[in-house]
Coordinates of C-alpha atoms and ligand atoms in Angstrom, one line a residue:
Chain A
M1 CA -14.7 -43.5 -24.1
T2 CA -14.5 -47.1 -22.9
G3 CA -10.7 -46.7 -22.2
R4 CA -11.7 -43.9 -20.1
S5 CA -14.5 -45.5 -18.2
A6 CA -12.3 -48.5 -17.6
V7 CA -9.5 -46.4 -16.2
Q8 CA -12.1 -44.8 -13.9
K9 CA -13.8 -47.8 -12.5
P10 CA -11.4 -48.9 -9.9
G11 CA -11.6 -45.3 -8.5
A12 CA -15.3 -45.4 -8.4
V13 CA -15.0 -48.9 -6.7
R14 CA -12.6 -47.5 -4.1
S15 CA -14.6 -44.4 -3.3
L16 CA -17.9 -46.6 -2.7
T17 CA -15.7 -49.0 -0.3
E18 CA -14.5 -46.1 1.3
R19 CA -17.7 -44.8 1.8
I20 CA -19.4 -47.9 3.0
L21 CA -16.5 -49.7 4.7
P22 CA -15.9 -47.4 7.6
P23 CA -19.6 -47.5 8.9
I24 CA -19.7 -51.4 8.4
V25 CA -16.6 -51.7 10.6
L26 CA -18.2 -49.2 13.2
G27 CA -21.4 -50.9 13.1
S28 CA -19.7 -54.6 13.5
G29 CA -17.6 -53.2 16.5
F30 CA -20.9 -51.8 18.1
V31 CA -22.6 -55.2 17.7
C32 CA -19.6 -56.7 19.3
I33 CA -19.7 -54.4 22.2
W34 CA -23.4 -55.3 22.5
Y35 CA -22.8 -59.1 22.5
L36 CA -20.1 -58.6 25.1
L37 CA -22.3 -56.4 27.3
S38 CA -25.2 -58.9 27.1
Y39 CA -23.3 -62.1 27.8
G40 CA -20.1 -60.6 29.7
L41 CA -21.5 -58.0 31.8
L42 CA -25.3 -59.0 32.6
E43 CA -25.7 -61.9 34.6
P44 CA -28.5 -64.3 33.1
R45 CA -31.2 -63.0 35.5
R46 CA -30.5 -59.6 34.6
R47 CA -30.2 -60.2 30.7
F48 CA -33.6 -59.0 29.8
L49 CA -32.3 -55.5 30.1
L50 CA -30.1 -56.0 27.1
R51 CA -31.0 -58.9 24.8
P52 CA -28.2 -60.2 22.4
P53 CA -28.6 -59.0 18.8
H54 CA -29.7 -62.4 17.4
Q55 CA -32.5 -62.8 20.0
V56 CA -33.9 -59.0 19.1
V57 CA -33.7 -60.1 15.4
K58 CA -35.5 -63.3 15.9
V59 CA -38.2 -62.1 18.3
G60 CA -38.6 -58.5 16.9
F61 CA -38.1 -58.8 13.3
L62 CA -38.7 -62.3 12.3
D63 CA -41.6 -63.1 14.1
W64 CA -44.2 -61.7 12.1
D65 CA -46.7 -61.2 14.7
N66 CA -44.4 -58.7 16.5
F67 CA -43.0 -57.0 13.4
S68 CA -46.3 -56.4 12.0
D69 CA -47.4 -54.8 15.2
I70 CA -44.3 -52.3 14.9
L71 CA -44.7 -51.8 11.3
E72 CA -48.3 -51.0 11.9
S73 CA -47.6 -48.5 14.4
L74 CA -44.9 -47.1 12.6
W75 CA -47.0 -46.4 9.8
S76 CA -49.5 -44.6 12.1
S77 CA -46.7 -42.3 13.4
T78 CA -45.5 -41.7 9.7
K79 CA -48.8 -40.5 8.6
V80 CA -49.1 -38.3 11.8
A81 CA -45.7 -36.9 11.2
M82 CA -46.3 -36.5 7.3
I83 CA -49.6 -34.6 7.8
G84 CA -48.3 -32.5 10.7
L85 CA -45.1 -31.7 8.3
A86 CA -47.5 -30.9 5.2
I87 CA -49.4 -28.5 7.5
A88 CA -46.4 -27.0 8.7
I89 CA -45.0 -26.5 5.2
C90 CA -48.1 -24.7 4.2
I91 CA -48.3 -22.3 7.2
G92 CA -44.7 -21.9 7.1
L93 CA -44.5 -20.9 3.4
I94 CA -47.4 -18.7 3.7
L95 CA -46.1 -16.8 6.8
A96 CA -42.5 -16.5 5.6
I97 CA -44.0 -15.1 2.2
M98 CA -46.0 -12.7 4.0
M99 CA -43.2 -11.6 6.4
S100 CA -40.9 -11.2 3.2
Q101 CA -43.3 -8.7 1.7
A102 CA -43.6 -6.3 4.5
K103 CA -41.2 -5.4 7.1
I104 CA -44.0 -4.7 9.7
V105 CA -45.6 -8.1 9.1
E106 CA -42.2 -9.7 10.0
R107 CA -41.8 -7.7 13.1
A108 CA -45.3 -8.5 14.1
I109 CA -45.0 -12.2 13.5
F110 CA -41.4 -12.9 14.6
P111 CA -41.7 -12.6 18.4
F112 CA -44.8 -14.9 18.4
M113 CA -42.7 -17.3 16.5
V114 CA -39.9 -17.2 18.8
T115 CA -42.5 -17.7 21.8
L116 CA -43.9 -20.6 20.2
Q117 CA -40.7 -22.1 19.5
S118 CA -39.5 -21.7 23.1
I119 CA -42.7 -23.1 24.9
P120 CA -41.7 -26.4 26.1
I121 CA -44.2 -28.8 24.4
L122 CA -44.9 -30.5 27.6
A123 CA -46.1 -27.1 29.1
I124 CA -48.9 -27.0 26.4
V125 CA -49.8 -30.6 26.5
P126 CA -52.7 -30.0 28.8
L127 CA -54.1 -27.2 26.6
I128 CA -53.6 -29.2 23.2
A129 CA -55.5 -32.1 25.1
F130 CA -58.0 -29.5 26.1
W131 CA -58.6 -28.2 22.5
F132 CA -57.9 -31.2 20.5
G133 CA -58.6 -34.1 22.4
T134 CA -56.3 -36.9 23.0
G135 CA -56.2 -38.6 19.9
Q136 CA -54.6 -38.3 16.4
R137 CA -55.6 -34.8 16.0
S138 CA -53.6 -33.6 19.0
R139 CA -50.4 -35.7 17.7
V140 CA -50.4 -33.9 14.4
V141 CA -50.7 -30.6 16.3
V142 CA -47.6 -31.3 18.3
C143 CA -45.8 -32.2 14.9
V144 CA -47.1 -28.8 13.2
I145 CA -45.7 -26.7 16.4
I146 CA -42.3 -28.4 16.5
S147 CA -41.7 -28.5 12.8
L148 CA -42.9 -24.8 12.0
F149 CA -39.9 -22.7 13.2
P150 CA -37.0 -24.2 10.9
I151 CA -39.4 -23.9 7.9
I152 CA -40.3 -20.2 8.3
V153 CA -37.0 -18.9 9.5
N154 CA -35.3 -20.9 6.5
T155 CA -37.6 -19.8 4.1
L156 CA -37.7 -16.1 5.2
F157 CA -33.8 -16.2 5.0
G158 CA -33.9 -17.7 1.5
L159 CA -36.6 -15.1 0.3
Q160 CA -34.5 -12.2 1.8
S161 CA -31.1 -13.3 0.6
A162 CA -31.8 -12.8 -3.4
D163 CA -28.8 -10.7 -4.7
R164 CA -29.4 -6.9 -4.8
G165 CA -28.2 -6.7 -8.4
L166 CA -30.8 -9.0 -9.7
H167 CA -33.6 -6.9 -7.6
D168 CA -32.0 -3.9 -9.5
L169 CA -32.5 -5.6 -12.7
L170 CA -36.0 -6.5 -12.2
T171 CA -36.8 -3.0 -10.8
L172 CA -35.1 -1.8 -14.2
H173 CA -37.6 -3.8 -16.0
H174 CA -40.7 -2.9 -14.0
A175 CA -41.4 -6.1 -12.4
D176 CA -44.2 -6.4 -10.1
R177 CA -44.4 -7.9 -6.6
V178 CA -45.8 -11.1 -7.9
T179 CA -43.3 -11.3 -10.6
R180 CA -40.5 -10.6 -8.3
M181 CA -41.6 -13.4 -6.1
R182 CA -42.0 -15.8 -8.7
K183 CA -39.0 -15.2 -10.8
L184 CA -36.5 -14.2 -8.2
M185 CA -37.2 -14.6 -4.5
F186 CA -38.8 -18.1 -4.4
P187 CA -36.4 -19.8 -6.7
N188 CA -33.6 -18.2 -4.8
A189 CA -35.0 -19.4 -1.4
L190 CA -35.4 -23.1 -2.5
P191 CA -32.2 -24.4 -1.3
A192 CA -32.9 -22.8 2.0
V193 CA -36.3 -24.1 2.1
F194 CA -35.0 -27.6 1.7
A195 CA -32.5 -27.3 4.3
G196 CA -35.4 -26.2 6.5
L197 CA -37.4 -29.2 5.5
R198 CA -34.8 -31.7 6.4
I199 CA -34.7 -30.4 9.8
S200 CA -38.4 -30.1 10.1
A201 CA -38.9 -33.7 8.9
G202 CA -36.7 -35.0 11.4
L203 CA -38.4 -32.8 14.2
S204 CA -41.7 -34.0 12.9
V205 CA -41.1 -37.6 13.3
I206 CA -39.8 -36.8 16.9
G207 CA -43.0 -34.8 17.6
A208 CA -45.1 -37.9 16.2
I209 CA -43.4 -40.2 18.6
V210 CA -43.4 -37.6 21.5
G211 CA -46.9 -36.9 20.9
D212 CA -47.8 -40.6 21.2
F213 CA -46.8 -40.6 24.7
F214 CA -49.3 -37.8 25.7
F215 CA -52.1 -38.6 23.1
G216 CA -52.8 -42.2 23.0
R217 CA -56.2 -42.4 21.7
G218 CA -57.0 -44.0 18.3
D219 CA -54.3 -45.9 16.2
A220 CA -51.3 -46.7 18.5
G221 CA -48.3 -45.1 17.1
I222 CA -44.9 -46.3 17.9
G223 CA -44.5 -44.2 20.8
Q224 CA -47.4 -46.1 22.2
L225 CA -45.9 -49.3 21.2
L226 CA -42.7 -48.5 22.8
R227 CA -44.4 -47.6 26.2
R228 CA -46.2 -51.0 26.1
Y229 CA -43.0 -53.1 25.4
A230 CA -41.4 -51.3 28.1
N231 CA -44.2 -51.9 30.7
Q232 CA -44.1 -55.5 29.5
L233 CA -40.5 -55.8 29.8
A234 CA -40.4 -57.2 26.5
G235 CA -36.7 -56.3 25.7
E236 CA -36.5 -57.7 22.3
E237 CA -39.5 -56.0 21.0
L238 CA -38.7 -52.7 22.6
L239 CA -35.1 -52.8 21.1
A240 CA -36.5 -53.7 17.8
A241 CA -39.1 -50.9 17.8
V242 CA -36.4 -48.6 18.8
I243 CA -34.1 -49.6 16.0
M244 CA -37.2 -49.1 13.5
S245 CA -38.0 -45.9 14.8
S246 CA -34.4 -44.4 14.1
A247 CA -34.7 -46.3 10.5
L248 CA -37.8 -44.1 10.1
G249 CA -35.9 -40.9 11.2
V250 CA -33.0 -42.0 8.8
T251 CA -35.3 -42.6 5.7
V252 CA -37.3 -39.5 6.2
F253 CA -34.0 -37.6 6.3
L254 CA -32.6 -39.4 3.2
S255 CA -35.9 -38.9 1.2
F256 CA -35.9 -35.2 1.7
G257 CA -32.1 -35.2 0.7
W258 CA -33.2 -37.0 -2.3
L259 CA -36.0 -34.7 -3.0
Q260 CA -33.7 -31.9 -2.6
Q261 CA -31.3 -33.2 -5.1
R262 CA -34.0 -34.1 -7.7
A263 CA -35.6 -30.7 -7.2
I264 CA -32.5 -28.0 -7.2
G265 CA -29.7 -30.6 -7.8
R266 CA -29.1 -29.5 -11.2
W267 CA -28.2 -26.0 -10.5
H268 CA -27.4 -26.0 -6.8
E269 CA -24.2 -27.1 -5.4
T270 CA -25.2 -28.7 -1.9
T271 CA -22.9 -28.2 0.8
T272 CA -24.2 -30.6 3.3
G273 CA -22.1 -33.5 3.5
A274 CA -25.1 -35.7 4.4
N275 CA -25.3 -37.8 1.4
Chain B
M1 CA -17.4 10.9 -34.7
E2 CA -20.0 13.3 -36.3
S3 CA -22.1 13.5 -33.4
D4 CA -22.0 17.0 -31.4
R5 CA -20.7 16.1 -28.0
T6 CA -21.0 19.7 -26.7
G7 CA -24.7 18.9 -25.8
S8 CA -27.5 19.4 -27.8
A9 CA -30.5 18.2 -25.9
T10 CA -31.0 15.3 -28.3
G11 CA -28.6 13.1 -26.4
S12 CA -29.7 9.7 -25.5
L13 CA -28.5 10.2 -22.0
A14 CA -27.9 13.7 -20.6
F15 CA -26.8 14.8 -17.1
E16 CA -27.6 18.4 -16.3
E17 CA -25.6 19.8 -13.2
T18 CA -26.5 16.4 -11.5
G19 CA -25.7 16.2 -7.9
M20 CA -25.9 13.6 -5.2
V21 CA -25.6 13.8 -1.4
F22 CA -26.8 10.6 0.5
P23 CA -28.9 11.1 3.5
D24 CA -25.9 10.4 5.6
G25 CA -24.4 13.5 4.4
T26 CA -21.9 11.8 1.7
E27 CA -21.7 14.1 -1.1
A28 CA -21.1 11.6 -3.9
L29 CA -21.6 13.9 -7.1
Q30 CA -21.3 17.6 -7.8
G31 CA -22.5 19.2 -10.8
I32 CA -22.1 16.6 -13.3
S33 CA -22.9 17.8 -16.9
F34 CA -22.4 15.6 -20.0
T35 CA -24.5 13.8 -22.8
V36 CA -23.8 10.7 -24.6
D37 CA -25.4 10.3 -28.0
K38 CA -26.3 7.5 -30.0
G39 CA -23.2 5.9 -31.7
E40 CA -21.1 7.3 -28.7
F41 CA -19.3 5.5 -26.1
V42 CA -18.2 7.4 -23.1
T43 CA -16.1 6.0 -20.4
V44 CA -15.6 7.2 -17.1
V45 CA -12.5 6.7 -15.0
G46 CA -12.0 7.9 -11.4
P47 CA -10.6 6.9 -8.3
S48 CA -12.3 4.3 -6.1
G49 CA -15.2 5.8 -4.2
C50 CA -15.7 9.0 -6.3
G51 CA -19.0 8.3 -7.1
K52 CA -19.0 6.2 -10.4
S53 CA -21.6 3.6 -9.7
T54 CA -23.7 6.3 -8.2
L55 CA -23.4 7.8 -11.6
L56 CA -24.8 4.8 -13.3
R57 CA -27.4 4.3 -10.6
I58 CA -28.7 7.8 -11.4
A59 CA -28.3 7.2 -15.2
S60 CA -30.7 4.1 -14.7
G61 CA -33.4 5.6 -12.5
L62 CA -32.5 3.5 -9.7
L63 CA -31.4 6.3 -7.7
E64 CA -32.8 10.0 -7.9
P65 CA -30.2 12.6 -7.8
T66 CA -30.8 15.4 -5.1
S67 CA -29.8 18.2 -7.4
G68 CA -29.8 18.7 -11.4
S69 CA -31.4 16.2 -13.8
V70 CA -30.9 13.4 -15.9
R71 CA -32.6 12.6 -19.0
A72 CA -32.3 9.0 -20.3
D73 CA -34.2 6.8 -22.9
R74 CA -34.8 4.2 -20.2
D75 CA -37.4 2.4 -22.0
Q76 CA -35.2 -0.8 -22.7
L77 CA -32.2 0.1 -20.8
G78 CA -29.4 -2.2 -21.1
Y79 CA -27.2 -2.4 -17.7
V80 CA -24.3 -4.4 -17.0
F81 CA -23.4 -4.9 -13.4
Q82 CA -19.9 -5.4 -12.0
D83 CA -20.6 -9.0 -11.4
A84 CA -22.8 -11.3 -13.7
T85 CA -25.7 -11.5 -11.4
L86 CA -27.1 -14.5 -13.2
M87 CA -30.0 -16.6 -11.7
D88 CA -28.2 -19.9 -10.4
W89 CA -31.5 -21.8 -11.2
R90 CA -31.7 -20.8 -14.9
T91 CA -29.7 -22.1 -17.6
V92 CA -27.7 -19.7 -19.9
R93 CA -30.8 -19.7 -22.3
G94 CA -33.0 -19.0 -19.5
N95 CA -30.9 -16.1 -18.1
V96 CA -30.6 -14.5 -21.4
E97 CA -34.4 -14.7 -22.0
L98 CA -35.1 -13.0 -18.8
L99 CA -35.6 -9.6 -19.7
A100 CA -37.7 -10.5 -23.0
E101 CA -39.9 -12.6 -20.4
L102 CA -40.2 -9.5 -17.8
H103 CA -41.2 -7.5 -21.2
G104 CA -44.1 -10.1 -22.2
I105 CA -42.4 -11.1 -25.4
G106 CA -43.8 -14.4 -26.6
S107 CA -41.8 -17.8 -26.3
K108 CA -40.9 -18.1 -29.9
E109 CA -39.8 -14.5 -30.3
R110 CA -38.1 -15.0 -26.9
E111 CA -36.1 -17.9 -28.0
R112 CA -35.2 -16.3 -31.5
I113 CA -33.6 -13.3 -29.6
A114 CA -32.1 -15.3 -27.1
A115 CA -30.3 -17.5 -29.5
E116 CA -29.0 -14.5 -31.6
A117 CA -27.6 -12.9 -28.3
I118 CA -25.9 -16.0 -27.2
E119 CA -24.5 -16.6 -30.5
L120 CA -23.3 -12.7 -30.6
V121 CA -21.2 -13.1 -27.4
G122 CA -19.8 -16.5 -28.5
L123 CA -21.6 -18.8 -26.2
S124 CA -23.2 -21.0 -28.4
G125 CA -23.1 -24.6 -27.4
F126 CA -23.5 -23.7 -23.6
E127 CA -27.3 -22.9 -23.7
G128 CA -28.3 -25.6 -21.5
H129 CA -25.2 -25.1 -19.0
Y130 CA -26.3 -23.7 -15.6
P131 CA -24.1 -20.8 -14.0
K132 CA -22.3 -23.2 -11.6
A133 CA -20.6 -24.8 -14.6
L134 CA -19.6 -21.6 -16.1
S135 CA -16.1 -19.8 -15.8
G136 CA -16.2 -16.2 -14.7
G137 CA -15.6 -15.2 -18.2
M138 CA -18.5 -17.0 -19.4
K139 CA -20.7 -15.8 -16.8
M140 CA -20.0 -12.3 -17.8
R141 CA -20.6 -13.0 -21.4
C142 CA -23.9 -14.5 -20.4
S143 CA -24.8 -11.4 -18.5
L144 CA -23.8 -9.2 -21.6
A145 CA -26.0 -11.5 -24.0
R146 CA -28.9 -10.8 -21.5
S147 CA -28.5 -7.3 -21.6
L148 CA -28.4 -7.4 -25.3
T149 CA -31.8 -9.2 -25.9
L150 CA -33.9 -5.9 -25.9
K151 CA -31.4 -4.1 -28.2
P152 CA -31.2 -1.1 -25.8
P153 CA -30.5 2.3 -27.1
V154 CA -28.6 3.1 -23.9
F155 CA -26.1 0.8 -22.5
L156 CA -24.8 1.2 -19.1
F157 CA -21.8 -0.8 -17.8
D158 CA -20.4 -0.9 -14.4
E159 CA -16.9 -2.2 -14.3
P160 CA -18.2 -5.2 -16.1
F161 CA -14.8 -6.9 -16.7
A162 CA -13.0 -6.1 -13.4
A163 CA -13.1 -9.7 -12.1
V164 CA -11.9 -11.4 -15.1
D165 CA -8.1 -12.0 -16.0
E166 CA -6.2 -9.7 -18.6
I167 CA -6.5 -11.8 -21.6
T168 CA -10.3 -12.7 -21.0
R169 CA -10.7 -8.8 -20.5
E170 CA -9.1 -8.0 -23.7
H171 CA -11.1 -10.8 -25.6
L172 CA -14.5 -9.2 -23.8
N173 CA -13.3 -5.7 -24.9
D174 CA -13.0 -6.8 -28.4
E175 CA -16.5 -8.0 -28.4
T176 CA -17.8 -5.1 -26.7
Q177 CA -16.4 -3.1 -29.4
R178 CA -17.8 -5.1 -32.0
L179 CA -21.2 -5.0 -30.5
F180 CA -21.2 -1.3 -30.2
R181 CA -20.2 -1.3 -34.0
T182 CA -23.2 -3.5 -35.0
E183 CA -25.9 -2.3 -32.4
E184 CA -24.9 1.4 -32.4
F185 CA -26.2 2.2 -28.9
A186 CA -25.2 4.9 -26.6
G187 CA -22.7 3.6 -24.1
L188 CA -21.7 4.7 -20.9
F189 CA -19.0 2.6 -19.2
I190 CA -17.2 2.6 -16.0
T191 CA -13.6 1.3 -15.3
H192 CA -10.6 1.2 -13.3
S193 CA -8.3 0.1 -16.4
I194 CA -7.1 3.2 -18.5
S195 CA -6.3 1.0 -21.6
E196 CA -9.7 -0.6 -21.4
A197 CA -11.0 3.0 -21.5
V198 CA -9.0 4.2 -24.4
F199 CA -9.5 1.2 -26.5
L200 CA -13.2 1.1 -26.1
S201 CA -14.1 4.8 -26.3
T202 CA -14.9 7.7 -28.5
R203 CA -14.6 10.1 -25.2
V204 CA -12.9 9.3 -21.8
L205 CA -14.0 11.6 -18.9
V206 CA -11.8 11.6 -15.8
M207 CA -13.5 12.2 -12.3
S208 CA -12.1 13.7 -9.1
A209 CA -11.9 12.1 -6.0
R210 CA -15.4 12.4 -3.9
P211 CA -17.4 14.6 -4.4
G212 CA -17.2 13.2 -8.2
R213 CA -16.8 15.9 -10.7
I214 CA -15.8 15.7 -14.2
V215 CA -12.5 17.3 -14.4
E216 CA -10.9 16.4 -17.9
E217 CA -12.5 15.1 -21.3
F218 CA -10.3 13.2 -23.9
D219 CA -11.5 12.7 -27.3
I220 CA -10.2 9.3 -28.6
S221 CA -10.2 9.6 -32.4
F222 CA -9.0 6.2 -33.5
D223 CA -10.8 4.8 -36.3
Y224 CA -13.4 1.9 -35.8
P225 CA -12.9 -1.1 -36.0
R226 CA -9.9 -1.3 -33.5
L227 CA -7.9 -3.9 -33.9
P228 CA -6.3 -5.6 -30.9
E229 CA -3.0 -4.4 -32.2
L230 CA -3.9 -0.9 -31.5
R231 CA -2.9 -1.4 -27.8
F232 CA 0.8 -1.3 -29.0
D233 CA 0.3 1.5 -30.9
P234 CA 2.8 4.5 -29.5
S235 CA 0.0 7.1 -30.0
F236 CA -2.2 4.6 -28.0
A237 CA 0.4 4.6 -25.3
E238 CA 0.7 8.3 -25.2
L239 CA -3.1 8.9 -24.6
C240 CA -3.2 6.3 -22.0
G241 CA -0.3 8.3 -20.4
Q242 CA -2.1 11.4 -20.6
V243 CA -5.4 10.0 -19.0
S244 CA -3.3 8.5 -16.3
L245 CA -1.4 11.7 -15.6
R246 CA -4.7 13.6 -15.2
L247 CA -6.1 10.9 -13.0
R248 CA -3.3 10.7 -10.6
G249 CA -3.7 14.6 -10.5
S250 CA -7.3 14.1 -9.5
H251 CA -6.4 11.7 -6.5
A252 CA -4.5 14.6 -5.0
Ligands
ATP301 N1 -26.6 4.4 -0.1 C1 -25.5 5.1 0.1 N2 -25.5 5.9 1.4 C2 -24.5 6.6 1.6 N3 -23.3 6.6 1.1 C3 -23.3 5.9 -0.1 C4 -24.3 5.1 -0.7 N4 -23.8 4.6 -1.7 C5 -22.7 5.0 -2.0 N5 -22.2 5.9 -0.8 C6 -21.0 6.6 -0.8 O1 -20.9 7.3 -2.0 C7 -19.5 7.3 -2.5 C8 -19.5 7.0 -3.9 O2 -19.8 5.5 -3.9 P1 -19.5 4.7 -5.4 O3 -20.2 3.3 -5.2 O4 -20.6 5.3 -6.4 O5 -18.3 4.8 -5.7 P2 -17.6 4.2 -7.0 O6 -16.7 5.3 -7.7 O7 -18.2 3.1 -7.8 O8 -16.3 3.2 -6.3 P3 -15.6 2.0 -6.9 O9 -14.6 2.4 -7.9 O10 -15.1 1.5 -5.8 O11 -16.6 1.0 -7.2 C9 -18.7 6.4 -1.6 O12 -17.9 7.3 -0.7 C10 -19.7 5.6 -0.9 O13 -19.4 5.4 0.6
MG302 MG1 -18.6 1.3 -8.2

């Protein structure tokens, strides 16, 4: 056993470096180019457009006053995104389950789903403001609208793609609708549900930030902060806030990957190469 | 076998002039009549597309025949599909317990039944494995174990071993035959393999090309238990030859 793991170790270390090294190299190259642009291309007068990385770190991350602002608004946006996502999940699962139960429900609902999906969010901003005000509630609504579609489509696909033979087996043994849903269709849908969730979670974060630009009342979200920094020509803070918002997106994506692994990793072979 | 195959009405499974025409006009089966009694293992061989799967679906009640009738003891039917059709999200144990679960059997009893069936198909030690960690042959065994749990009086097999290699298939044949001896069900088996048919059955039925009709019946009178060596017996080979000849005739 010990001999075996001793043999395997270099391989494991190598595969780890193989995974970590390329992004590090690329990242370093990226920082170099950043410096090059900042110092080489921009004359000092115009350097506020792209501050060098160490300045960004110093002002944006190490200055607690600024960084706590960023964290606070990031937290506000995270809350909005997660509340929106949670609502979208509830609505999405319920609608998908209903649609899977009767073809007629599917036919009735689907056109509206597609319509909702293809309406540019900008076009209904006034309507949302009219109905829900210009505060957090409207931001949540944007998140729901933007993240609902992938959940419904993926869940419905998962529910409908259960093996025919298993359906036959349940029919042979007189399973009722609820049993069929609980024991076959729903578990069968889980991988697809998680695939949809990962997409929707990302969209919901985007929705929270975008929603911030239109509906600024209440706690300032990260979108508000970005706008403020841009207006103040605060280049360091602006870049730091941008970096933190992408960090949020990445964190959300990875968390849902982790959640998926925990929930269904034991039996399902993940085919997305995302982790 | 002592059972009377010429059709007392007591068969566990009886087709009477059964015919099937699909809505699109495809006539799949025509005037099928035969019975399978308890303790009989009847195999149907026939060219691809002649209606064998349709025959089983009708026997199981999944499909209503368009003419004639079928009588079957469908209370706790055993049905082994062409592929394993396991639930990926259940372990071997979970999959084998499924039917007992559907019939509302308590968890203690369920565990006992499942353990017994798993033992019977030789999957002990793999109870906790998920299907993704099983080989094709092991999945098939799991599927077999699942259908055994309710001790079905009637057992339908739709080319269950078509997807596994020759050696595994012979192993599974030996096991199926042993199960047949211990459980004494009425078995209706579909296969493309003539040697499999002859090895397992008390009777082999040859079906014609579509629309499927029974064109020939062979009684296989080798004594049970049939040992693997039987496959090299000259009389075994001769029977296989006869079935094969008739089957080729039915293609024409
Ligand atoms: N639902 C259906 N509607 C119309 N035609 C069908 C349907 N199901 C099967 N058929 C037709 O009935 C015929 C018999 O089909 P079946 O699946 O029973 O064949 P089979 O003997 O099992 O073939 P194989 O050996 O290839 O599995 C085929 O010609 C098929 O196209
Ligand atoms: Mg078939």
